[in-house]
mmCIF file of C-alpha atoms and ligand atoms in Angstrom:
data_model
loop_
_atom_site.group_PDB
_atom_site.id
_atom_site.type_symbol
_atom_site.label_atom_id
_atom_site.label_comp_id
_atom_site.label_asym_id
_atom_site.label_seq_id
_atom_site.Cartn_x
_atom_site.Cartn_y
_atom_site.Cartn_z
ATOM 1 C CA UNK A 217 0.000 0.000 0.000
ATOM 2 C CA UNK A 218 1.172 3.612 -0.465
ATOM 3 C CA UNK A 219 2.952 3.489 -3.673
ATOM 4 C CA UNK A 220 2.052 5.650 -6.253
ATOM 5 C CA UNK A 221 -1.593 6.316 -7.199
ATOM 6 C CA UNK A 222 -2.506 4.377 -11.031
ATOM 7 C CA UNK A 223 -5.560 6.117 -13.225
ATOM 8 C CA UNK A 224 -7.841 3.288 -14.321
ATOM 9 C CA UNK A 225 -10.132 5.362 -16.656
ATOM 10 C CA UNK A 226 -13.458 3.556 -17.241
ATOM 11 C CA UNK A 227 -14.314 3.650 -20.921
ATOM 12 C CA UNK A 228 -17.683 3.124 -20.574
ATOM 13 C CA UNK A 229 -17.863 6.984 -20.732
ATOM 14 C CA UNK A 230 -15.895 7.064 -23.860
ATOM 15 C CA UNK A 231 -17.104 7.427 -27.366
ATOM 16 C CA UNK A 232 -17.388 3.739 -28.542
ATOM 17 C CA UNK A 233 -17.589 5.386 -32.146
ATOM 18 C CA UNK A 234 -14.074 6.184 -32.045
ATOM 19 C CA UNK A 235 -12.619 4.219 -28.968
ATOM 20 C CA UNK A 236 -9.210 4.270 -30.657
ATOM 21 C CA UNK A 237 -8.986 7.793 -30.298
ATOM 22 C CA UNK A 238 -10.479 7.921 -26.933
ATOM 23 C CA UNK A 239 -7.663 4.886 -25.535
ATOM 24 C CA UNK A 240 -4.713 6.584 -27.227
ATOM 25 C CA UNK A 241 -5.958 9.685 -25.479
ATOM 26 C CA UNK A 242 -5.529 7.979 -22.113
ATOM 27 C CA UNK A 243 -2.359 5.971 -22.810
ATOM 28 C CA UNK A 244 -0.467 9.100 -23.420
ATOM 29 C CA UNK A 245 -1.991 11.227 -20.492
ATOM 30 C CA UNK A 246 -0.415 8.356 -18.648
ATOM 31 C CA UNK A 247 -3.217 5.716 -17.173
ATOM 32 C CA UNK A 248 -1.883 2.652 -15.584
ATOM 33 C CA UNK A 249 -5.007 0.230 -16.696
ATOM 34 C CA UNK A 250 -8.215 0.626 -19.129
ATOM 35 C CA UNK A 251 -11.377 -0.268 -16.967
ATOM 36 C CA UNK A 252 -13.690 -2.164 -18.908
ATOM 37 C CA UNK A 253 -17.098 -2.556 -17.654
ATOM 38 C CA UNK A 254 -19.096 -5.650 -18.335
ATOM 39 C CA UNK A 255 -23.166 -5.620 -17.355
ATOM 40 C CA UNK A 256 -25.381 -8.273 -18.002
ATOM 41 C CA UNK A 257 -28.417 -6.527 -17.655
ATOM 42 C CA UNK A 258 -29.270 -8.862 -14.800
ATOM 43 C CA UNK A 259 -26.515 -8.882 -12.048
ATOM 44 C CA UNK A 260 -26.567 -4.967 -12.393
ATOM 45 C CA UNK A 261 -29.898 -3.183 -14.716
ATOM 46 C CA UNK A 262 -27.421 -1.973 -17.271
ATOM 47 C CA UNK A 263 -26.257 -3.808 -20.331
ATOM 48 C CA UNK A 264 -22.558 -2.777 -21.672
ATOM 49 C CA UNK A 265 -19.445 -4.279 -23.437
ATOM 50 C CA UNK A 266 -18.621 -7.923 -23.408
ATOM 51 C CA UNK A 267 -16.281 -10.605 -24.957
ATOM 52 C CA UNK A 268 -15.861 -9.737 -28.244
ATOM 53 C CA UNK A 269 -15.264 -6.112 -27.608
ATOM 54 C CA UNK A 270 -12.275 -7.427 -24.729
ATOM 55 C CA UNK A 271 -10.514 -9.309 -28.125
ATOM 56 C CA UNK A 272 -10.371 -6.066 -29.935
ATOM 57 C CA UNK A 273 -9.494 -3.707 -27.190
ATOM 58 C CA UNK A 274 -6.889 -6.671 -25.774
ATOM 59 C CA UNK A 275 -4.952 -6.165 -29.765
ATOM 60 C CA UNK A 276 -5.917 -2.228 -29.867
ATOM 61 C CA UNK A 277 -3.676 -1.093 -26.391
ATOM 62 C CA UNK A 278 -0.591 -1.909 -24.431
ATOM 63 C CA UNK A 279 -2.004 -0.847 -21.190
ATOM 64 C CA UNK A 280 -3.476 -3.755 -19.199
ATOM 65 C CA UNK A 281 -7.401 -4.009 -19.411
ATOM 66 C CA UNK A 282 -8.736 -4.224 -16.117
ATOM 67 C CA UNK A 283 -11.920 -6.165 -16.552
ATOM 68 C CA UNK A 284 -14.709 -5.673 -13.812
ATOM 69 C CA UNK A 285 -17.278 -8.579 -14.034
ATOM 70 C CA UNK A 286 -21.201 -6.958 -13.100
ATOM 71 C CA UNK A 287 -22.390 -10.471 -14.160
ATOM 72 C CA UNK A 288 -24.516 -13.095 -12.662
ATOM 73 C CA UNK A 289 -22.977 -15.740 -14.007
ATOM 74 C CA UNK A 290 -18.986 -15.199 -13.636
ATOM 75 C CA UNK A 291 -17.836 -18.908 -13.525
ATOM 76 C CA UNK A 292 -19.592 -19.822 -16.937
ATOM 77 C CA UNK A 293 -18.312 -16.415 -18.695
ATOM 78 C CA UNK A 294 -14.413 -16.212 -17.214
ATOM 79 C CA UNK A 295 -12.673 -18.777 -19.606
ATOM 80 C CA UNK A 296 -14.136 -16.108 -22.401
ATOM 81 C CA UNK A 297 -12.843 -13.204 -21.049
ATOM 82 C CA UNK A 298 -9.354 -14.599 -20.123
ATOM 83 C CA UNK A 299 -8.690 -16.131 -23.557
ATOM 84 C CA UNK A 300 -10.093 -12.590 -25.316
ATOM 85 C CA UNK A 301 -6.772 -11.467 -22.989
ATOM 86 C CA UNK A 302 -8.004 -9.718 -20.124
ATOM 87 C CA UNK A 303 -5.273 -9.218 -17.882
ATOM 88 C CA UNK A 304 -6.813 -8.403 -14.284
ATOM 89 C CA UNK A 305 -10.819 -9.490 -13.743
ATOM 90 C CA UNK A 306 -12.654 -8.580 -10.820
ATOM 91 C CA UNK A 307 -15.946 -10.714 -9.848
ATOM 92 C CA UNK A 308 -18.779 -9.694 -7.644
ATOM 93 C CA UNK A 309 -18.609 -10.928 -3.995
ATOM 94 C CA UNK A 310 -22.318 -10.949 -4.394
ATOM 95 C CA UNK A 311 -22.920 -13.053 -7.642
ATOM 96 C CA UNK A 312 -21.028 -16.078 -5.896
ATOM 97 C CA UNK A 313 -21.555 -18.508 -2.899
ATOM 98 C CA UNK A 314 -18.672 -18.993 -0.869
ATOM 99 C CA UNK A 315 -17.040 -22.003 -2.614
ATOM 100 C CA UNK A 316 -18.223 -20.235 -6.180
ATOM 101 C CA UNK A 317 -15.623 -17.219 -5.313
ATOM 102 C CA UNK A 318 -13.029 -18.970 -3.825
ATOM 103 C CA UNK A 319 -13.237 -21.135 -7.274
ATOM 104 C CA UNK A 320 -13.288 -18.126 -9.730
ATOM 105 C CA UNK A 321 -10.487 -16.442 -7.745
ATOM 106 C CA UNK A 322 -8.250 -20.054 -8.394
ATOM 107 C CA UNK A 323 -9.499 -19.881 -11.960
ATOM 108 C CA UNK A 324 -8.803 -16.657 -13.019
ATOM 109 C CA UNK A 325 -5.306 -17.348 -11.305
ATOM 110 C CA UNK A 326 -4.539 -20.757 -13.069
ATOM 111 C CA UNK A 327 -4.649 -19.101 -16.539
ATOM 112 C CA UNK A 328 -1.912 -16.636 -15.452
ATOM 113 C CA UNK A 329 -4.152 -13.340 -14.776
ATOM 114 C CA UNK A 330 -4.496 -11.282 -11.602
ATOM 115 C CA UNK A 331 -7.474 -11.536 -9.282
ATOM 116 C CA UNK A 332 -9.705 -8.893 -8.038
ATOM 117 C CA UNK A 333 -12.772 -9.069 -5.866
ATOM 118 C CA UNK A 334 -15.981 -6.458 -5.763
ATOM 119 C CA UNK A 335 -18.186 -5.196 -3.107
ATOM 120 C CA UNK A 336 -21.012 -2.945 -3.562
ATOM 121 C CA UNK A 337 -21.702 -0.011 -0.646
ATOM 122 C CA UNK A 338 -23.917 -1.858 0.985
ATOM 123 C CA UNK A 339 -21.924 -5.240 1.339
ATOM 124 C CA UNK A 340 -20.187 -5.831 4.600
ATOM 125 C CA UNK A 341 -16.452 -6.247 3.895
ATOM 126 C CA UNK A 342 -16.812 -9.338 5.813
ATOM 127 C CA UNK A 343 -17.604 -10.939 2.368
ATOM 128 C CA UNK A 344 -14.061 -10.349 1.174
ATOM 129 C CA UNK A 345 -13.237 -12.856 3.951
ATOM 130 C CA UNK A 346 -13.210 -15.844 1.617
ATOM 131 C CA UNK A 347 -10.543 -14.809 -0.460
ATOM 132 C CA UNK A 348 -9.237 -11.972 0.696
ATOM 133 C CA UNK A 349 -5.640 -13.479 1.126
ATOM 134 C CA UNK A 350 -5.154 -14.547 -2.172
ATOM 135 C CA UNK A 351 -6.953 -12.085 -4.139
ATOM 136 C CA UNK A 352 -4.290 -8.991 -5.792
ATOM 137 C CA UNK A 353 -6.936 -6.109 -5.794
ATOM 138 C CA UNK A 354 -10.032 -5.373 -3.954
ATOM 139 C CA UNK A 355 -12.396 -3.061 -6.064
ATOM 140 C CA UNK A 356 -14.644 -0.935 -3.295
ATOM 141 C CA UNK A 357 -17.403 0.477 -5.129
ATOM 142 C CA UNK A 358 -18.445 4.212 -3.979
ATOM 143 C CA UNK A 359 -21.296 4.067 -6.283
ATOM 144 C CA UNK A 360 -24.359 1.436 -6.671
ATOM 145 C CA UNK A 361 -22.790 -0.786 -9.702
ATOM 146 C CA UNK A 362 -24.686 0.054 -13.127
ATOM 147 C CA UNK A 363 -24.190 3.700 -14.599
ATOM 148 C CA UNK A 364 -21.596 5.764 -15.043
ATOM 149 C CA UNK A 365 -21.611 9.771 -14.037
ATOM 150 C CA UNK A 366 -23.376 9.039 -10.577
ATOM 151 C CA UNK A 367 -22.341 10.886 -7.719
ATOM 152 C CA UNK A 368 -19.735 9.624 -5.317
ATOM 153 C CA UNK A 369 -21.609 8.136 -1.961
ATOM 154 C CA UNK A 370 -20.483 10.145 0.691
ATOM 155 C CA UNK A 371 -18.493 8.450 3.627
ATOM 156 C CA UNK A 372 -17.199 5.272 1.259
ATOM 157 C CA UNK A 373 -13.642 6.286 1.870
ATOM 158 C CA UNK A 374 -14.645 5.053 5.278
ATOM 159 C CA UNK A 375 -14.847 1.297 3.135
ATOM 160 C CA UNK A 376 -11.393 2.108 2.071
ATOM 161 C CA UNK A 377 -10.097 2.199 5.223
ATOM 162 C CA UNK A 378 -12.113 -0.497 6.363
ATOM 163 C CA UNK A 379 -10.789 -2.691 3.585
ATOM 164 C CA UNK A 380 -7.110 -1.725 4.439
ATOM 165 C CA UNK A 381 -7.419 -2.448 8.666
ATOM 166 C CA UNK A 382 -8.863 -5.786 7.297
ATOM 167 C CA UNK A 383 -6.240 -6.473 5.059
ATOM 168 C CA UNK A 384 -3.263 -5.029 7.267
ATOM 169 C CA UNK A 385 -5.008 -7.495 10.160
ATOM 170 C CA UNK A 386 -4.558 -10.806 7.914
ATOM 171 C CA UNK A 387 -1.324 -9.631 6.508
ATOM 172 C CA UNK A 388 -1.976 -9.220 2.950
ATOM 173 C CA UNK A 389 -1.559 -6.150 0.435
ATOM 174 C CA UNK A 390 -3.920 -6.283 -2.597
ATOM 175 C CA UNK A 391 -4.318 -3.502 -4.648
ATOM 176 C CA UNK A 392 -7.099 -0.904 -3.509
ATOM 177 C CA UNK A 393 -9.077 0.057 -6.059
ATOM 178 C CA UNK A 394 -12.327 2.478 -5.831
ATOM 179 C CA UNK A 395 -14.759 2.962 -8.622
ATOM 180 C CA UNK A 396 -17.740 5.181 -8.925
ATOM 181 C CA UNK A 397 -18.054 9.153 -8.666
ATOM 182 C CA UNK A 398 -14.370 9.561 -8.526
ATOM 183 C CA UNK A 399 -12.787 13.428 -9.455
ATOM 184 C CA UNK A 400 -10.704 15.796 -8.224
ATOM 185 C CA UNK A 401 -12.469 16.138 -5.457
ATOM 186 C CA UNK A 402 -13.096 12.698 -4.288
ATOM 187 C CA UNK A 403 -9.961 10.906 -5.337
ATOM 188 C CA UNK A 404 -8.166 12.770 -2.591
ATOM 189 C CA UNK A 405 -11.080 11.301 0.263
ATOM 190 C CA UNK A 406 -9.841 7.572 -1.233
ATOM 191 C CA UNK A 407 -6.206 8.209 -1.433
ATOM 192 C CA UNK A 408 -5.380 9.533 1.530
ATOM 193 C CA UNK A 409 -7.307 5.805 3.081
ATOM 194 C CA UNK A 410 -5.266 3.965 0.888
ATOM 195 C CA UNK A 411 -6.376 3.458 -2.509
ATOM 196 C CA UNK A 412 -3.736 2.344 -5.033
ATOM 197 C CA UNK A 413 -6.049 2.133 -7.975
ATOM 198 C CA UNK A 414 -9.062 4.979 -9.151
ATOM 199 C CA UNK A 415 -11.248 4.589 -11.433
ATOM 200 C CA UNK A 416 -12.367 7.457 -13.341
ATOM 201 C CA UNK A 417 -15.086 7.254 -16.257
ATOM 202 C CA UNK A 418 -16.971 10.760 -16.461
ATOM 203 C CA UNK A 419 -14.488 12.508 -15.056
ATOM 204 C CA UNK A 420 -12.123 11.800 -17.663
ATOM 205 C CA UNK A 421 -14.226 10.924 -20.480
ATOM 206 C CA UNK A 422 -16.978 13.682 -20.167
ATOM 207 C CA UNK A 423 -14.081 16.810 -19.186
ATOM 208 C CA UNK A 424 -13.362 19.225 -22.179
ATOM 209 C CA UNK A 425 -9.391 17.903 -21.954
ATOM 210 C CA UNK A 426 -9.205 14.377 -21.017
ATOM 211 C CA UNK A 427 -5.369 13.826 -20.554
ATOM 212 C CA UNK A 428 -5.116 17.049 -18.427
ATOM 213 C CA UNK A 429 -8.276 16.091 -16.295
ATOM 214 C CA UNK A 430 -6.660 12.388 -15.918
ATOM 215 C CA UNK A 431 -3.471 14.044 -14.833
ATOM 216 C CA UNK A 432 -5.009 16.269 -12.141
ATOM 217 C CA UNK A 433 -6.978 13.438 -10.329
ATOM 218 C CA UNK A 434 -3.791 11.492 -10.518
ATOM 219 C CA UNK A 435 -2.155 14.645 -8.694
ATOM 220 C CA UNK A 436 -4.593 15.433 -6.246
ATOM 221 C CA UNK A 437 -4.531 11.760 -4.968
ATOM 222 C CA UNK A 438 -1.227 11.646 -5.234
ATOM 223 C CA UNK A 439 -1.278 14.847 -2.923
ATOM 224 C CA UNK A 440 -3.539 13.457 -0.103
ATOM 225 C CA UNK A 441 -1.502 10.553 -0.312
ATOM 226 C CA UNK A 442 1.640 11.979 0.854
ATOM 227 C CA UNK A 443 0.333 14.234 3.619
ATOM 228 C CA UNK A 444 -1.559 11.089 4.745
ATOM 229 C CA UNK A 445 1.673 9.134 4.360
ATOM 230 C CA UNK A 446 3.565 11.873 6.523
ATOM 231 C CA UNK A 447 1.183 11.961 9.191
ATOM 232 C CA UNK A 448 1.305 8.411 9.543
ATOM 233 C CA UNK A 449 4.864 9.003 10.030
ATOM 234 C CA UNK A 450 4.584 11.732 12.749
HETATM 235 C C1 LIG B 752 -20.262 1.576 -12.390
HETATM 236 C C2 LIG B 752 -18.965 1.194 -13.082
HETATM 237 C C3 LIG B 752 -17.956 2.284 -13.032
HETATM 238 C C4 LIG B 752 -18.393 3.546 -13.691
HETATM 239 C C5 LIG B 752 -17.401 4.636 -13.411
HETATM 240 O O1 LIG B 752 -21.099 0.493 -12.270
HETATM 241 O O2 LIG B 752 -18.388 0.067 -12.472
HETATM 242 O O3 LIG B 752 -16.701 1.838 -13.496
HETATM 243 O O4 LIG B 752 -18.600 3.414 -15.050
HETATM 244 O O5 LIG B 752 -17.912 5.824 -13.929
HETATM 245 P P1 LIG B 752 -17.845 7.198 -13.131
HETATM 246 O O6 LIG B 752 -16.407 7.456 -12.805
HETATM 247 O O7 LIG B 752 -18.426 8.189 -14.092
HETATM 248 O O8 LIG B 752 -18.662 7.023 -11.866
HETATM 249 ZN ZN1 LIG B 753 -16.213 -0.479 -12.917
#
């Protein structure tokens, strides 16, 4: 925890007429991942992007596509998305039993990508439990999964931190990552608690200069990051 602060902009806010465009924009503004997410129109209301869209992007960018699963059905659909070459996928605490989660986590790790778990707001992080020590990101949603350009929910950097005591207390380090609502003005709330990862759809995608807005989230967490650092110093 505490290293620098990676951009994960979401591009379900970008213009899927001209998504080349929109990804080179981002790769050269310096993002660390491309967010891509995937709604089935039942585990979240939304329908989005799915498998064959992951091929393309997977041969269209060097940065790592960062694949968050809003799916009912994640153990029938990984094998797709891993050989369309995802890189990280995340699946839903909530779409899975117990046994279900703990097998998707060993699945998406047996074909060589990273891990990454999902809570909503309103799930305990007691659910990470399962596989908390051998997943390599948590994703804490600050927004109800489903649209993009919501506002942040107030009070989920308080998730963040919860995530990180939990984590700290069973002596693992995945990557934080927060997704939903987050700007200029929220990314610092989530950095300074510990996030490693932001993601960032409309306030990349919808601001009048991408790049620049990507950079000045990425400074502004990387601001509250530091001062949170140094006071955890003092
Ligand atoms: C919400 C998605 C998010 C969302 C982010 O269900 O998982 O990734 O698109 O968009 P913003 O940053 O606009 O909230
Ligand atoms: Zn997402």
């Amino acid at each position: 925890m505490f290293q620098p602060v990676a951009i994960a902009p979401s591009i379900l806010s970008a213009n899927f007429m001209d998504l080349n465009h929109d990804i080179k924009l981002i790769e050269d503004a310096g993002a660390g991942w491309v967010h891509v997410d995937v709604m089935d129109g039942h585990f979240v209301p939304n329908l989005t992007m799915g498998v064959p869209l992951v091929k393309q992007l997977a041969k269209s960018t060097t940065l790592p596509l960062d694949v968050h699963l809003m799916i009912a059905n994640p153990l029938e659909q990984l094998p797709w998305f891993i050989e369309a070459g995802a890189h990280s996928l995340t699946v839903h605490a909530e779409a899975l039993g117990v046994s279900e989660l703990v097998e998707a986590v060993a699945l998406i790790h047996d074909a060589g990508c990273a891990a990454g778990v999902s809570i909503k707001p309103h799930t305990p992080v007691e659910a990470l439990l399962p596989v908390i020590k051998d997943v390599d990101m948590v994703l804490i949603m600050s927004v109800e999964p489903g649209f993009s350009g919501q506002g942040y929910i107030q009070g989920s950097e308080e998730k963040v931190a919860q995530v990180v005591d939990l984590c700290r207390s069973m002596g693992v380090a995945p990557l934080i990552e927060v997704d939903g609502g987050i700007g200029v003005t929220t990314a610092p709330l989530v950095a300074a608690q510990g996030a490693d990862v932001l993601v960032c759809g409309n306030a990349v995608y919808a601001a009048e200069d991408p790049a620049r807005a990507l950079q000045e989230v990425q400074q502004a967490a990387e601001a509250a990051r530091e001062v949170a650092l140094a006071q955890q110093e003092a």
